[in-house]
Coordinates of C-alpha atoms in Angstrom, one line a residue:
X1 CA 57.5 10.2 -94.5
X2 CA 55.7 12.9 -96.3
X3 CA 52.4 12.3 -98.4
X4 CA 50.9 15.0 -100.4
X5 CA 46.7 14.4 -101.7
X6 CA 45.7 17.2 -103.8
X7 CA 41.8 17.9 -103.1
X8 CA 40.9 20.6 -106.1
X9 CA 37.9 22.6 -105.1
X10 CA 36.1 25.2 -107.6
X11 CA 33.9 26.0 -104.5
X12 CA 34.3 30.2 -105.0
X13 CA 32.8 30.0 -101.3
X14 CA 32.4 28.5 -97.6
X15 CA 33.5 25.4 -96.6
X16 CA 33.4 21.7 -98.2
X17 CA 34.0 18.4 -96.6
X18 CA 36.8 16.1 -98.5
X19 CA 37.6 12.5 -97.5
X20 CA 40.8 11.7 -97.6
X21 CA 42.0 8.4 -96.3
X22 CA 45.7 6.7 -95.9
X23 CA 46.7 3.5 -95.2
X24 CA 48.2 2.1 -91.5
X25 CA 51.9 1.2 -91.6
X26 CA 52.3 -2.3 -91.7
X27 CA 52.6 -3.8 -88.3
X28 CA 56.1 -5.7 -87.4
X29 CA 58.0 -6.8 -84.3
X30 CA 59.7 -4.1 -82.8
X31 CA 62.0 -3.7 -79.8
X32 CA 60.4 -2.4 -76.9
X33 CA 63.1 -0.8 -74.8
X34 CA 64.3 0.7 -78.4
X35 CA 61.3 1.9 -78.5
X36 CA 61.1 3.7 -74.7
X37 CA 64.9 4.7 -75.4
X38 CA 63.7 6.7 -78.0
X39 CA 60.6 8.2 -76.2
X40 CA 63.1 9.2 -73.4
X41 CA 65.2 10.7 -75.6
X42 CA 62.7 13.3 -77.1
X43 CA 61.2 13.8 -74.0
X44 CA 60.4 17.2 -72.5
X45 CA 59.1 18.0 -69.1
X46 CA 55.9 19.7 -69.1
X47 CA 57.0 22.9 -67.0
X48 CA 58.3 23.8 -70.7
X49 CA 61.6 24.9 -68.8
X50 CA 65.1 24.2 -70.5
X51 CA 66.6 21.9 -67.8
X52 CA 70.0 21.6 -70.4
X53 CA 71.9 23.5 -67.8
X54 CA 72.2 22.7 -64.1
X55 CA 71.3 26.4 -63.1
X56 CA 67.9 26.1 -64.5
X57 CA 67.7 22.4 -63.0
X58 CA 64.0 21.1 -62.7
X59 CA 62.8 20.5 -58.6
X60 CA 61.1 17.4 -58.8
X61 CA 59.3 18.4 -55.5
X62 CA 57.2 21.0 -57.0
X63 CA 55.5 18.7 -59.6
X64 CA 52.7 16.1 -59.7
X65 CA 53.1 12.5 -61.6
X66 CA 51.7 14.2 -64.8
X67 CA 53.8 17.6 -64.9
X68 CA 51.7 19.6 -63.0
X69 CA 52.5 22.4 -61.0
X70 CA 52.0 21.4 -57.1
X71 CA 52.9 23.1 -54.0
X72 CA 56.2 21.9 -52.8
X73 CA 55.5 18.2 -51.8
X74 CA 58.4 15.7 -51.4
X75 CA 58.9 11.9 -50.9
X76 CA 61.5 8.9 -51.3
X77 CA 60.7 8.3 -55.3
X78 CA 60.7 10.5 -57.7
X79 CA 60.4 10.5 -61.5
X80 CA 61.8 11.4 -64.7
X81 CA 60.6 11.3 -68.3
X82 CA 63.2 13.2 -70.3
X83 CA 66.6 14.5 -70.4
X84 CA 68.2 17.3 -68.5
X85 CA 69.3 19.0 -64.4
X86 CA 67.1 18.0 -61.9
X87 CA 67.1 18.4 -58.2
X88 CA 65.2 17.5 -55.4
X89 CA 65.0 19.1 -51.4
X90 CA 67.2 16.6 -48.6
X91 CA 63.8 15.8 -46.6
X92 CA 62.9 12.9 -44.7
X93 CA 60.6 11.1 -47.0
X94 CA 57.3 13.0 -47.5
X95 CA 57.6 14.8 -45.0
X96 CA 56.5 18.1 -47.0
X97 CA 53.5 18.6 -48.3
X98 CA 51.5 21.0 -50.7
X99 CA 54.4 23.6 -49.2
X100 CA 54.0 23.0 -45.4
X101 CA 55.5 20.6 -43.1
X102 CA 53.4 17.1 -43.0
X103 CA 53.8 16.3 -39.5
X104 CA 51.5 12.8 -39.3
X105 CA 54.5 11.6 -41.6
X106 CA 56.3 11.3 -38.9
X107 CA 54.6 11.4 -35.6
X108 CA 51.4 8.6 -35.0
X109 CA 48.4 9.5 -33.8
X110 CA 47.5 6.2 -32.7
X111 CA 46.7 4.9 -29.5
X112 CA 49.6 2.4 -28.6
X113 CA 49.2 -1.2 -28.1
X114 CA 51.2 -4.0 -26.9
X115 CA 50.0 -6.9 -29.0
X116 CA 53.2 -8.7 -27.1
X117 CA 53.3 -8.1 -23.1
X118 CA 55.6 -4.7 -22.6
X119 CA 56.9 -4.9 -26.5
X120 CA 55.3 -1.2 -28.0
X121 CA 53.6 -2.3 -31.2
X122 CA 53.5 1.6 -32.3
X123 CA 56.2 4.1 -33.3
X124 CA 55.5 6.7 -32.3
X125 CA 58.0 9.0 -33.1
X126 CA 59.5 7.6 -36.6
X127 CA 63.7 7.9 -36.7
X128 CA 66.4 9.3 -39.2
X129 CA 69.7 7.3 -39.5
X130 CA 70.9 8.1 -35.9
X131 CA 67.8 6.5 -34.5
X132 CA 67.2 10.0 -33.7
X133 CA 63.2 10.8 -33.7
X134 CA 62.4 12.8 -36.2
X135 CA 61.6 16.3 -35.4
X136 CA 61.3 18.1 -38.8
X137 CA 61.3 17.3 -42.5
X138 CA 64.9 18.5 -43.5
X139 CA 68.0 15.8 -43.2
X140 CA 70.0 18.8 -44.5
X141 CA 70.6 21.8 -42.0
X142 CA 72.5 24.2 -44.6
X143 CA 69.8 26.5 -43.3
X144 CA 66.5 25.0 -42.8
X145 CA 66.8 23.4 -39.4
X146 CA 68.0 19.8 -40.6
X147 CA 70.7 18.0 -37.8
X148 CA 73.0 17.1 -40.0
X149 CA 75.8 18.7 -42.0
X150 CA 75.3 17.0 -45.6
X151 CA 79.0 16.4 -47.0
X152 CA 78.2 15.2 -50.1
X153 CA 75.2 13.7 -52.8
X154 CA 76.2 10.3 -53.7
X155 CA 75.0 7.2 -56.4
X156 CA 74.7 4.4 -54.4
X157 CA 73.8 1.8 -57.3
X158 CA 71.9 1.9 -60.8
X159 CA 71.1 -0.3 -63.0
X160 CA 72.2 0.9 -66.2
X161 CA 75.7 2.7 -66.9
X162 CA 75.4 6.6 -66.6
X163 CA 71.9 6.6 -66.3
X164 CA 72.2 9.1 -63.0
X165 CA 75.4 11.2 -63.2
X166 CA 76.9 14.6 -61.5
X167 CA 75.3 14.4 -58.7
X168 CA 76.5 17.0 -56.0
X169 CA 74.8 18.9 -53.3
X170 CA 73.9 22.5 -54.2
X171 CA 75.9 25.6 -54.5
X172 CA 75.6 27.3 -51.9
X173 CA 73.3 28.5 -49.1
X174 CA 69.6 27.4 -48.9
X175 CA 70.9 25.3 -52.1
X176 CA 72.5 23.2 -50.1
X177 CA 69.4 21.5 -48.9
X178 CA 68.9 20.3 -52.5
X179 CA 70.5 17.2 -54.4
X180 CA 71.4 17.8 -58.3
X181 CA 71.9 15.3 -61.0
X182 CA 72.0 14.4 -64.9
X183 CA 70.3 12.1 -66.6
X184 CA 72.1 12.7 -70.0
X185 CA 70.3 12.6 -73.4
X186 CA 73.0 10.3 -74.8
X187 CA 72.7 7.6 -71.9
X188 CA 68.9 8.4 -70.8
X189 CA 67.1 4.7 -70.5
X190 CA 64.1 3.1 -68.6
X191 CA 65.8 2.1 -65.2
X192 CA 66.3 3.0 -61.9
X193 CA 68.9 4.4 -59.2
X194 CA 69.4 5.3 -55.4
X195 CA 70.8 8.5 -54.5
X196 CA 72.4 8.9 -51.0
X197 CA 72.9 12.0 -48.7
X198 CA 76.1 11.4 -46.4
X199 CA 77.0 13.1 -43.5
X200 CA 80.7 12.0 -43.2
X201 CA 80.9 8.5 -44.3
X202 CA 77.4 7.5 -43.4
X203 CA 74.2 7.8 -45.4
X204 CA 71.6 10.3 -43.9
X205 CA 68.7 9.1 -46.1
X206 CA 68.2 7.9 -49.4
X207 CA 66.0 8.8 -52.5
X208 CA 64.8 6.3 -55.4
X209 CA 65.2 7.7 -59.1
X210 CA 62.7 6.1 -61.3
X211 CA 64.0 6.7 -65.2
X212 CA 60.8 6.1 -67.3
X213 CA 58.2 7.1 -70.1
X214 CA 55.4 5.6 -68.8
X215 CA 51.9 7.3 -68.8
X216 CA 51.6 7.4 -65.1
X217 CA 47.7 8.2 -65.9
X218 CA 46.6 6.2 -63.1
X219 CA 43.7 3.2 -63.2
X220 CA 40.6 3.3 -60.7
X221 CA 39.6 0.2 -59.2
X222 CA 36.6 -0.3 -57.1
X223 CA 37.0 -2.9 -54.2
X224 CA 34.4 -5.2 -52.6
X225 CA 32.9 -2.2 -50.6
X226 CA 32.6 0.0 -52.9
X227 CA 35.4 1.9 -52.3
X228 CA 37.6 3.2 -55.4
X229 CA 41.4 3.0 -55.2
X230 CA 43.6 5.0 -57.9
X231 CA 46.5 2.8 -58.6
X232 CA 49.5 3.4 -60.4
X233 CA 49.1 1.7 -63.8
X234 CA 52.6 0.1 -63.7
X235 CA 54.4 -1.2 -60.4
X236 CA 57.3 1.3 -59.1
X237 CA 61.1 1.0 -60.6
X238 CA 58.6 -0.8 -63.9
X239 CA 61.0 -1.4 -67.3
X240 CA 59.4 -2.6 -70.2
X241 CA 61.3 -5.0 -72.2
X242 CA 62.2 -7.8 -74.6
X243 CA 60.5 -7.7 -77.9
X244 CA 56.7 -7.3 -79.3
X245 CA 54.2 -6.9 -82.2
X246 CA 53.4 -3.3 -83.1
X247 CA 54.9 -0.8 -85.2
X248 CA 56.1 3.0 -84.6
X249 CA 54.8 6.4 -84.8
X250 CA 54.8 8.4 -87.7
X251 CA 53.7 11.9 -89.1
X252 CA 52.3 12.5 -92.6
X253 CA 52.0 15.7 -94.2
X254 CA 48.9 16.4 -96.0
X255 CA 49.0 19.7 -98.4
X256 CA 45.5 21.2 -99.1
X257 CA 46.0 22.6 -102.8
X258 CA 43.2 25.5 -103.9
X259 CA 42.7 25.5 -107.8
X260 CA 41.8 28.8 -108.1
X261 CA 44.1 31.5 -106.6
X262 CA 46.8 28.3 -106.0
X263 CA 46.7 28.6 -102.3
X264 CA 47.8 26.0 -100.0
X265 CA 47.5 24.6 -96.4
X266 CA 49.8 21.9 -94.8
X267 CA 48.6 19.8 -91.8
X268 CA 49.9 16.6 -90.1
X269 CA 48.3 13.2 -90.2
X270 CA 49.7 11.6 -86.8
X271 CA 49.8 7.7 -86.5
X272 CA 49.9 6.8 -83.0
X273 CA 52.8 4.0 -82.5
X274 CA 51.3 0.9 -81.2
X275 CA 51.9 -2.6 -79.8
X276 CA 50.1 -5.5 -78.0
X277 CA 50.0 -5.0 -74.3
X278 CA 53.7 -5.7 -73.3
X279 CA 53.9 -8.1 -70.6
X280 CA 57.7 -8.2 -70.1
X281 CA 59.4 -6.3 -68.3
X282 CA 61.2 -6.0 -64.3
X283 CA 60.3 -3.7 -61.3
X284 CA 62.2 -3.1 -58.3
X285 CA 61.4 -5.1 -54.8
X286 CA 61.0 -3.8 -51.2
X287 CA 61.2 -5.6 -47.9
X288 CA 58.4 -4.8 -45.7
X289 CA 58.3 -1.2 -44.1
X290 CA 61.9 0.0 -45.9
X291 CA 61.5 2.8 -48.0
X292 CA 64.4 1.7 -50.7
X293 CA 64.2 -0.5 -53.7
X294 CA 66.8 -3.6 -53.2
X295 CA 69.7 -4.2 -55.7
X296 CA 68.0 -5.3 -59.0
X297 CA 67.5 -9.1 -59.3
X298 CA 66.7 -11.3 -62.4
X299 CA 67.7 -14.9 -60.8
X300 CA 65.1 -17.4 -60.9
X301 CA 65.8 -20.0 -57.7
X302 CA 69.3 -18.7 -58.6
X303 CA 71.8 -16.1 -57.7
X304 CA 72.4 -14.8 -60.7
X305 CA 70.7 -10.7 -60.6
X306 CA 70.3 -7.9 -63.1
X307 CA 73.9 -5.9 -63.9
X308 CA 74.0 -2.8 -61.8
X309 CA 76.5 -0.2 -61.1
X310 CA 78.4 1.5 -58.4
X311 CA 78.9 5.2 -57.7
X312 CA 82.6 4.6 -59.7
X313 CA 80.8 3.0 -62.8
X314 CA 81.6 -0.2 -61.8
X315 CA 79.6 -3.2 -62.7
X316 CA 78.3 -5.9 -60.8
X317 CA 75.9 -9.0 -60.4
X318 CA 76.1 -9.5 -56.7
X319 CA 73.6 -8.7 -53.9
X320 CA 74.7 -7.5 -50.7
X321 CA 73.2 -9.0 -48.2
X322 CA 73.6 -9.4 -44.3
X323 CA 71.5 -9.9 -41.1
X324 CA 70.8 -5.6 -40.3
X325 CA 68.4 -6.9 -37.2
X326 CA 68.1 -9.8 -35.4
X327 CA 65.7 -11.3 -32.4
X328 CA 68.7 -9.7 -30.1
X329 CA 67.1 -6.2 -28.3
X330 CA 70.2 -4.1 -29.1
X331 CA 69.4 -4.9 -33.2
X332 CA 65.3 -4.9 -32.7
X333 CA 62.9 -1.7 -33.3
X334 CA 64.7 1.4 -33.6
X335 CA 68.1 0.4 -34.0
X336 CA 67.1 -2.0 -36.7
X337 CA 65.4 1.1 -38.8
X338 CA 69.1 3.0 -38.3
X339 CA 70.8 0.1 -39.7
X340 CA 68.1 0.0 -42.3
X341 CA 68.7 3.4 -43.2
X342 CA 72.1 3.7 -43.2
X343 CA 72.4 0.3 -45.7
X344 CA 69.9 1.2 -48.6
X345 CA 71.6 -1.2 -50.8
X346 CA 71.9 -4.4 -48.1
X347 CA 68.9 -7.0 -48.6
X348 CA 68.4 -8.2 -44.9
X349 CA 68.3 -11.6 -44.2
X350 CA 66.6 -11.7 -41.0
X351 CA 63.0 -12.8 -41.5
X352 CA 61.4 -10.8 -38.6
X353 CA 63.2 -7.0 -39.7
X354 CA 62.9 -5.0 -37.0
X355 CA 60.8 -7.2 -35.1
X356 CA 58.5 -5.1 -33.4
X357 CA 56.6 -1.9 -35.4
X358 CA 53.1 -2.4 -37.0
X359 CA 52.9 1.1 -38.3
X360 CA 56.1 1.6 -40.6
X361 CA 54.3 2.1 -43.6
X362 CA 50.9 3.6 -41.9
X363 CA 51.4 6.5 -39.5
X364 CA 48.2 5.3 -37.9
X365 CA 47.9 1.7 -37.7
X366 CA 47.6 0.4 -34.4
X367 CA 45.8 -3.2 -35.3
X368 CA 47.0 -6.6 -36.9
X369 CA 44.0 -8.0 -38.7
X370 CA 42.8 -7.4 -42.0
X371 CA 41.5 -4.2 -42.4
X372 CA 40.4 -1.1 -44.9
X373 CA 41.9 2.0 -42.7
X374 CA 43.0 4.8 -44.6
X375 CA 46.9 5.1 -44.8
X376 CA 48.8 7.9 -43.8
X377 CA 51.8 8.0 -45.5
X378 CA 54.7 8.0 -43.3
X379 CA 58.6 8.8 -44.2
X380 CA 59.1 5.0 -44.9
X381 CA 56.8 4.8 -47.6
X382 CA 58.8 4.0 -50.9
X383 CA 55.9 5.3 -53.1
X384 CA 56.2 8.5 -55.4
X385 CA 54.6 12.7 -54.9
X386 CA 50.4 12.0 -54.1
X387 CA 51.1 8.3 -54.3
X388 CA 51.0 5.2 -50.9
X389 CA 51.0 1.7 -50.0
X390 CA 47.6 0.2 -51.3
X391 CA 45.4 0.2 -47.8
X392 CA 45.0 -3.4 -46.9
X393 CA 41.2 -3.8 -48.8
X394 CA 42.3 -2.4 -52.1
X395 CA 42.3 -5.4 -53.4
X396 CA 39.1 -6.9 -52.4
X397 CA 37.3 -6.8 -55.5
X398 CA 40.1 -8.6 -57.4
X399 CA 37.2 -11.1 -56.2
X400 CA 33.7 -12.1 -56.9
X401 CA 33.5 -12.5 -53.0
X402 CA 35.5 -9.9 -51.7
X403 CA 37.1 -12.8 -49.9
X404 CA 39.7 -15.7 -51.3
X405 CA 39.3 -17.2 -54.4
X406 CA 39.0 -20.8 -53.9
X407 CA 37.5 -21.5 -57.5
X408 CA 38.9 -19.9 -60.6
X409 CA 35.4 -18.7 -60.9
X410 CA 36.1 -16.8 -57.9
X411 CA 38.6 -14.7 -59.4
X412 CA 37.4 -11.3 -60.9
X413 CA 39.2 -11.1 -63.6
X414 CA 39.3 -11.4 -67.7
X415 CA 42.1 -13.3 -68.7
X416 CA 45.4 -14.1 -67.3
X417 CA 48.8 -14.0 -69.2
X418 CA 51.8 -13.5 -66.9
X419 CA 49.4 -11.8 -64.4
X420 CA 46.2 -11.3 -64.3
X421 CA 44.1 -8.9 -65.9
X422 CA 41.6 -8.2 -62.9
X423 CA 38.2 -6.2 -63.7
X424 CA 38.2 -2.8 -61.9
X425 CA 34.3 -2.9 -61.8
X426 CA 34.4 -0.1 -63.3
X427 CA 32.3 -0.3 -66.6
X428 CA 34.9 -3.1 -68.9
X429 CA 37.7 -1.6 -67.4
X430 CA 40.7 -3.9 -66.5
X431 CA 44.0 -3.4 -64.3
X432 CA 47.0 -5.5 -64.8
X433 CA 48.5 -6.7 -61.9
X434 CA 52.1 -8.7 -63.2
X435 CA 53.0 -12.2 -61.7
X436 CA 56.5 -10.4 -60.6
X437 CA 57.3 -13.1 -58.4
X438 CA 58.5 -12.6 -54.7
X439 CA 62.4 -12.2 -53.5
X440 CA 63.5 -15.1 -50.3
X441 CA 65.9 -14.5 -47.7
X442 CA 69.3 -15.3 -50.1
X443 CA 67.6 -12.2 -52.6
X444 CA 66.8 -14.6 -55.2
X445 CA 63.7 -13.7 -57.2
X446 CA 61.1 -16.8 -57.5
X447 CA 57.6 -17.2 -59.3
X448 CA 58.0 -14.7 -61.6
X449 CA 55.1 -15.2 -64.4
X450 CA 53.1 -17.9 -61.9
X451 CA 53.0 -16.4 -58.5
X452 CA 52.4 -12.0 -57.8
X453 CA 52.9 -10.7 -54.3
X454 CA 52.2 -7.4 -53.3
X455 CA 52.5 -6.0 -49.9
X456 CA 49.8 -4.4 -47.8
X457 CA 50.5 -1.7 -44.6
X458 CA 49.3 -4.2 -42.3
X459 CA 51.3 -6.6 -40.0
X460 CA 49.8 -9.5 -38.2
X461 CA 52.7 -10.3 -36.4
X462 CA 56.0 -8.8 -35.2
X463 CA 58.1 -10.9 -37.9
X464 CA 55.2 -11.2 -40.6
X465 CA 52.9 -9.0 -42.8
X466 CA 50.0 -9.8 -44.9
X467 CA 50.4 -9.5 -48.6
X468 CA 47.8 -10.0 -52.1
X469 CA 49.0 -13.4 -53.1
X470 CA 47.9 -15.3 -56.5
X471 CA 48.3 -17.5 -59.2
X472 CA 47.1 -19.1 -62.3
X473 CA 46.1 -22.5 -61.0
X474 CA 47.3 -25.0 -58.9
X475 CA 45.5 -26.7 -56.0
X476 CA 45.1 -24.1 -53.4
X477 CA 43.6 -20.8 -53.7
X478 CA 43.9 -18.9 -56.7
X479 CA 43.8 -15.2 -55.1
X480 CA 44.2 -14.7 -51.2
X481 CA 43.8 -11.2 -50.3
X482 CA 45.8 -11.3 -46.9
X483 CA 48.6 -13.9 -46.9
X484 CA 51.3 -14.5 -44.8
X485 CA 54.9 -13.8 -45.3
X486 CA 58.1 -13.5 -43.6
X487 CA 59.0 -9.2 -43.3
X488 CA 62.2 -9.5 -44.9
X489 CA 60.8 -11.6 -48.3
X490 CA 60.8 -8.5 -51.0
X491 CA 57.5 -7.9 -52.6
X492 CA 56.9 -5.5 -55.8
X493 CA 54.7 -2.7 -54.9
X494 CA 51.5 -1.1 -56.9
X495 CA 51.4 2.3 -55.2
X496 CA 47.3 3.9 -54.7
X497 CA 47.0 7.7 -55.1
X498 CA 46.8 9.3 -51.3
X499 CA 42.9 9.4 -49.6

């Protein structure tokens, strides 16, 4: 749309003021993934580079969550907001960072304990697909001291067609430690996929590609004691979607005509696009201490999931799942991490996992009661560049008490509409935390727009973990801070920026 308002001005000198005013567009419902299709589409990454050819691919590993230049840091998530080449380095996790190797990634410090007589609580040495400990950050070892040959870059699933395509292992040299892919202009959408590195026929490690236009701006939040979190302001693998009230952006152009001497000036009048807070929309799910999102899954007490698609383009609506560890000692600890690894895409139906480790998802954690310790972010750590699991008090002040919320009084929050929009005692700011539901041991996805789950680092027993938990009403409590869940039940994650 152009406008033109003609201000005439027989001012022979300095400046005047002129209002000028123009109407809003007229709100309307509008399509909300249309909407982000379109965003994604347009969308340029910050660098400024042209990414339109694979040489001049982007490396994902040497920006922040906003476009910034960072040293070369890595981990198992990455993300991307417009079209064009990427790549990434073939490293364990975060096990890089700001350009040097991040060693507590992958070794504890912790003193070991043995909350069960002669079972090591601890790992101490965290393992690659081999059950191999870990020794440095590359999984390639085209020349930077990885064990493993990498024979190829592969899709393992996605969950919409040709989101993720061409995805091969570099060209040669020191670029073979890198994965490339294409996220095409034509087929760019808000989703997510997994990307494999195989050595022969079996996955090395795994990497989750998170397709979106979200401001990933994040939220503060101040707990109970004081302390200040930075979360995320959407859960990881987020889509918007469905339909809402709101109506698009749009750019006037306003001409500035001079009377005398007939000179002109052109500006634009931008119109933000706007719509109420969308509360639709799907995330991905992780079992406790795994590092990759499961298949997708929209069933409710059902089995029917979310389309995804295979590394051939073919479709599907079925979950893999098997029992990848068991109670038996040849399938506990280690070996059930290997299996883990190697299976990225297999939900595992055991409810204990690997039975044994308190500190998958905290380098340091040596205890199994509530606690605020810092985390230190370890390989297995799903969460994107500067990002971790919440620390298991970052969600303390989602109460008046810092405790559970028995009363609906209790809970610290403003309203609730498919989640709850907690205060982040900051000033009137709010954070909203989505009733996503929680995933069982047969995958299917329950709860979702009553019940939110959210996983903390913290274990309180060899086959459980503690988890945020809360609802809208009901007769028990309406926010428990640490409740207790079976490890293999798959929990959406809200990822804190790194202490």
């Amino acid at each position: 749309l152009s406008h033109y308002f003609d201000i005439n001005t027989t001012s022979p000198t300095g400046e005047r003021d002129y209002p000028v005013t123009a109407d809003v567009a007229e709100g309307g419902i509008i399509d909300i993934e249309a909407m982000h299709t379109v965003a994604l589409k347009s969308g340029k990454h910050k660098s400024g580079i042209d990414n339109s050819t694979k040489a001049n691919a982007i490396d994902l590993s040497m920006y922040d969550l906003l476009g910034d230049d960072i040293p070369q840091t890595t981990a198992n998530c990455y993300i991307v907001s417009a079209p064009g080449w990427y790549k990434f380095p073939m490293v364990y996790g975060n096990a890089i960072k700001d350009g040097a190797t991040n060693t507590s990634s992958f070794v504890s410090s912790a003193t070991q304990v043995q909350i069960h007589a002669g079972d090591d609580a601890v790992l101490m040495n965290f393992v690659d697909h081999n059950a191999n400990d870990i020794t440095q950050p590359w999984v390639s070892n085209a020349h930077s001291g990885g064990a493993y040959a990498i024979s190829k870059g592969e899709l393992v699933w996605q969950d919409e067609p040709n989101l993720v395509t061409d995805i091969t292992v570099g060209n040669s040299g020191a670029d073979n430690d890198y994965i490339y892919f294409y996220v095409g202009e034509e087929t760019i959408h808000q989703g997510n996929a997994v990307i494999a590195a195989y050595t022969g026929s079996t996955i090395a490690w795994s990497w989750h590609i998170w397709v979106t236009d979200q401001d990933m701006t994040s939220i503060p939040v101040k707990n109970y004691q004081n302390v200040i979190y930075d979360f995320l302001p959407v859960n990881l693998g987020w889509s918007d979607m469905g339909m809402d009230a709101g109506y698009a952006a749009r750019v006037a152009d306003m001409r500035i005509v001079q009377s005398i001497g007939n000179k002109t000036a052109d500006c634009d009048i931008i119109q933000n696009g706007y719509s109420d807070k969308n509360e639709n929309g799907n995330c991905t799910f992780y079992e406790w201490g795994r590092k990759d999102p499961m298949l997708p899954s929209t069933g409710e007490k059902t089995s029917i999931n979310k389309t995804w698609y295979n590394s051939a383009g073919v479709s599907s609506t079925t979950q893999e799942i098997a029992e990848l560890s068991s109670y038996q000692a040849a399938r506990r600890g280690i070996n059930a991490i290997k299996a883990f690894i190697q299976n990225p895409f297999v939900y595992d139906s055991y409810n204990a996992m690997d039975h044994k480790h308190f500190n998958l998802w905290n380098a340091n954690e040596n205890t199994n009661t509530p606690n605020g310790n810092i985390v230190v972010k370890t390989v297995y750590d799903p969460s994107p560049i500067g990002y971790c699991i919440p620390a298991g008090d970052a969600y303390t002040g989602f109460t008046t008490t810092g405790g559970d919320a028995s009363t609906i009084d209790e809970v610290n929050a403003v309203s609730f509409s498919k989640g709850w929009y907690f205060k982040t005692n900051l000033g009137d700011g709010t954070i909203y935390i989505p009733s996503a539901g929680f995933r069982t041991s047969t995958a299917d996805l329950n709860s979702v727009n009553h019940r939110g789950s959210y996983w903390t680092p913290i274990a309180p027993q060899r086959f459980n973990a503690f988890h945020l938990t809360f609802v809208p009403s009901g007769t028990g409590k309406f926010v428990e801070l640490y409740y207790i869940t079976s490890r293999h039940y798959a929990c959406p994650m809200r990822s804190v920026q790194e202490k």
